[in-house]
Amino acid sequence: MGKYFLTAYSKTGEHLLNENFEAKDDAEAKKIGEQKLTEKNLSDNTSRLVRDSGGLVLFHV
């Protein structure tokens, strides 16, 4: 299991979401991250999902 960090921002740069979670791989992490953004109605905001080693998994502007 790897650790992942999901962050979403407003257009002014304010943090709207800053969560971490575990997933078995990048594909599962991407699915979980997208689900969290949808649940919190943040899908249209700038967001990023990175793994604990620093690799970018998902980025949306």
CSV table of N, CA and C in Angstrom, one decimal, residues 2-60:
chain,number,residue,atom,x,y,z
A,2,GLY,N,0.6,2.2,-0.9
A,2,GLY,CA,1.3,3.4,-0.9
A,2,GLY,C,0.4,4.5,-0.4
A,3,LYS,N,1.1,5.6,0.0
A,3,LYS,CA,0.4,6.8,0.6
A,3,LYS,C,0.3,7.8,-0.5
A,4,TYR,N,-0.8,8.5,-0.6
A,4,TYR,CA,-1.1,9.5,-1.6
A,4,TYR,C,-1.7,10.7,-0.9
A,5,PHE,N,-1.4,11.9,-1.6
A,5,PHE,CA,-1.8,13.2,-1.1
A,5,PHE,C,-2.7,13.9,-2.1
A,6,LEU,N,-3.9,14.3,-1.8
A,6,LEU,CA,-4.8,14.9,-2.7
A,6,LEU,C,-5.0,16.4,-2.2
A,7,THR,N,-4.8,17.3,-3.1
A,7,THR,CA,-5.0,18.7,-2.7
A,7,THR,C,-5.8,19.4,-3.8
A,8,ALA,N,-6.8,20.3,-3.4
A,8,ALA,CA,-7.6,21.1,-4.3
A,8,ALA,C,-7.5,22.5,-3.9
A,9,TYR,N,-7.5,23.4,-4.9
A,9,TYR,CA,-7.4,24.8,-4.7
A,9,TYR,C,-8.5,25.6,-5.3
A,10,SER,N,-8.8,26.8,-4.7
A,10,SER,CA,-9.7,27.7,-5.4
A,10,SER,C,-9.0,28.5,-6.4
A,11,LYS,N,-9.7,29.3,-7.2
A,11,LYS,CA,-9.0,30.1,-8.2
A,11,LYS,C,-8.1,31.2,-7.6
A,12,THR,N,-8.3,31.5,-6.3
A,12,THR,CA,-7.5,32.5,-5.6
A,12,THR,C,-6.3,31.8,-4.9
A,13,GLY,N,-6.2,30.5,-5.0
A,13,GLY,CA,-5.1,29.8,-4.4
A,13,GLY,C,-5.4,29.2,-3.0
A,14,GLU,N,-6.5,29.4,-2.5
A,14,GLU,CA,-6.9,28.9,-1.2
A,14,GLU,C,-7.0,27.4,-1.2
A,15,HIS,N,-6.5,26.7,-0.2
A,15,HIS,CA,-6.7,25.3,-0.1
A,15,HIS,C,-8.1,25.0,0.2
A,16,LEU,N,-8.7,24.1,-0.6
A,16,LEU,CA,-10.1,23.7,-0.3
A,16,LEU,C,-10.1,22.3,0.2
A,17,LEU,N,-9.1,21.5,-0.1
A,17,LEU,CA,-9.0,20.1,0.3
A,17,LEU,C,-7.5,19.7,0.4
A,18,ASN,N,-7.2,19.1,1.5
A,18,ASN,CA,-5.8,18.6,1.7
A,18,ASN,C,-5.9,17.3,2.5
A,19,GLU,N,-6.0,16.2,1.8
A,19,GLU,CA,-6.2,14.9,2.4
A,19,GLU,C,-5.1,13.9,2.0
A,20,ASN,N,-4.9,12.9,2.8
A,20,ASN,CA,-4.0,11.8,2.4
A,20,ASN,C,-4.8,10.5,2.6
A,21,PHE,N,-4.4,9.5,1.8
A,21,PHE,CA,-5.0,8.2,1.9
A,21,PHE,C,-4.1,7.1,1.4
A,22,GLU,N,-4.4,5.9,1.6
A,22,GLU,CA,-3.6,4.8,1.1
A,22,GLU,C,-4.3,4.1,-0.1
A,23,ALA,N,-3.5,3.6,-1.0
A,23,ALA,CA,-4.1,2.8,-2.1
A,23,ALA,C,-3.0,1.8,-2.6
A,24,LYS,N,-3.5,0.7,-3.2
A,24,LYS,CA,-2.5,-0.4,-3.6
A,24,LYS,C,-1.7,0.0,-4.8
A,25,ASP,N,-2.1,0.9,-5.7
A,25,ASP,CA,-1.3,1.4,-6.8
A,25,ASP,C,-1.9,2.7,-7.3
A,26,ASP,N,-1.2,3.3,-8.3
A,26,ASP,CA,-1.6,4.6,-8.9
A,26,ASP,C,-3.0,4.6,-9.5
A,27,ALA,N,-3.4,3.5,-10.1
A,27,ALA,CA,-4.7,3.4,-10.7
A,27,ALA,C,-5.8,3.5,-9.7
A,28,GLU,N,-5.6,2.7,-8.6
A,28,GLU,CA,-6.6,2.8,-7.5
A,28,GLU,C,-6.6,4.2,-6.8
A,29,ALA,N,-5.4,4.7,-6.7
A,29,ALA,CA,-5.3,6.1,-6.0
A,29,ALA,C,-6.0,7.1,-6.9
A,30,LYS,N,-5.9,7.0,-8.2
A,30,LYS,CA,-6.5,8.0,-9.1
A,30,LYS,C,-8.0,7.9,-9.0
A,31,LYS,N,-8.5,6.6,-8.9
A,31,LYS,CA,-10.0,6.4,-8.8
A,31,LYS,C,-10.5,7.0,-7.5
A,32,ILE,N,-9.8,6.7,-6.4
A,32,ILE,CA,-10.2,7.2,-5.1
A,32,ILE,C,-10.1,8.8,-5.1
A,33,GLY,N,-9.1,9.3,-5.6
A,33,GLY,CA,-8.9,10.8,-5.7
A,33,GLY,C,-10.0,11.5,-6.5
A,34,GLU,N,-10.4,10.9,-7.6
A,34,GLU,CA,-11.4,11.5,-8.4
A,34,GLU,C,-12.8,11.4,-7.7
A,35,GLN,N,-13.0,10.3,-7.0
A,35,GLN,CA,-14.2,10.1,-6.3
A,35,GLN,C,-14.3,11.1,-5.1
A,36,LYS,N,-13.3,11.3,-4.4
A,36,LYS,CA,-13.3,12.3,-3.3
A,36,LYS,C,-13.6,13.7,-3.9
A,37,LEU,N,-13.0,14.1,-5.0
A,37,LEU,CA,-13.2,15.4,-5.6
A,37,LEU,C,-14.7,15.5,-6.0
A,38,THR,N,-15.2,14.5,-6.6
A,38,THR,CA,-16.6,14.5,-7.0
A,38,THR,C,-17.6,14.6,-5.8
A,39,GLU,N,-17.3,13.8,-4.7
A,39,GLU,CA,-18.1,13.9,-3.5
A,39,GLU,C,-18.1,15.2,-2.9
A,40,LYS,N,-17.0,15.9,-2.9
A,40,LYS,CA,-16.9,17.2,-2.3
A,40,LYS,C,-17.2,18.4,-3.3
A,41,ASN,N,-17.7,18.0,-4.5
A,41,ASN,CA,-18.0,19.0,-5.5
A,41,ASN,C,-16.8,19.9,-5.9
A,42,LEU,N,-15.6,19.3,-6.0
A,42,LEU,CA,-14.4,20.0,-6.3
A,42,LEU,C,-13.8,19.6,-7.6
A,43,SER,N,-14.5,18.9,-8.4
A,43,SER,CA,-14.0,18.3,-9.7
A,43,SER,C,-13.6,19.4,-10.7
A,44,ASP,N,-14.2,20.6,-10.6
A,44,ASP,CA,-13.8,21.7,-11.5
A,44,ASP,C,-12.7,22.6,-11.0
A,45,ASN,N,-12.3,22.3,-9.8
A,45,ASN,CA,-11.2,23.1,-9.2
A,45,ASN,C,-9.8,22.6,-9.6
A,46,THR,N,-8.8,23.4,-9.5
A,46,THR,CA,-7.5,22.9,-9.7
A,46,THR,C,-7.1,21.9,-8.6
A,47,SER,N,-6.6,20.8,-9.0
A,47,SER,CA,-6.3,19.8,-8.0
A,47,SER,C,-5.1,19.0,-8.5
A,48,ARG,N,-4.5,18.3,-7.5
A,48,ARG,CA,-3.3,17.4,-7.8
A,48,ARG,C,-3.4,16.2,-6.8
A,49,LEU,N,-2.9,15.1,-7.3
A,49,LEU,CA,-2.7,13.9,-6.5
A,49,LEU,C,-1.3,13.4,-6.7
A,50,VAL,N,-0.6,13.3,-5.6
A,50,VAL,CA,0.8,12.8,-5.7
A,50,VAL,C,1.0,11.7,-4.8
A,51,ARG,N,2.0,10.8,-5.1
A,51,ARG,CA,2.3,9.7,-4.2
A,51,ARG,C,3.4,10.2,-3.3
A,52,ASP,N,3.6,9.5,-2.2
A,52,ASP,CA,4.6,9.9,-1.2
A,52,ASP,C,6.0,10.0,-1.6
A,53,SER,N,6.3,9.4,-2.7
A,53,SER,CA,7.7,9.5,-3.3
A,53,SER,C,7.8,10.7,-4.2
A,54,GLY,N,6.7,11.5,-4.3
A,54,GLY,CA,6.8,12.7,-5.1
A,54,GLY,C,6.3,12.6,-6.5
A,55,GLY,N,5.9,11.5,-7.0
A,55,GLY,CA,5.4,11.3,-8.4
A,55,GLY,C,4.0,11.9,-8.5
A,56,LEU,N,3.7,12.6,-9.6
A,56,LEU,CA,2.4,13.1,-9.9
A,56,LEU,C,1.6,12.0,-10.5
A,57,VAL,N,0.4,11.8,-9.9
A,57,VAL,CA,-0.6,10.8,-10.4
A,57,VAL,C,-1.7,11.5,-11.2
A,58,LEU,N,-2.2,12.6,-10.7
A,58,LEU,CA,-3.3,13.3,-11.3
A,58,LEU,C,-3.1,14.8,-11.2
A,59,PHE,N,-3.4,15.6,-12.2
A,59,PHE,CA,-3.3,17.0,-12.2
A,59,PHE,C,-4.5,17.6,-13.0
A,60,HIS,N,-5.2,18.5,-12.4
A,60,HIS,CA,-6.3,19.2,-13.2
A,60,HIS,C,-6.3,20.7,-12.9
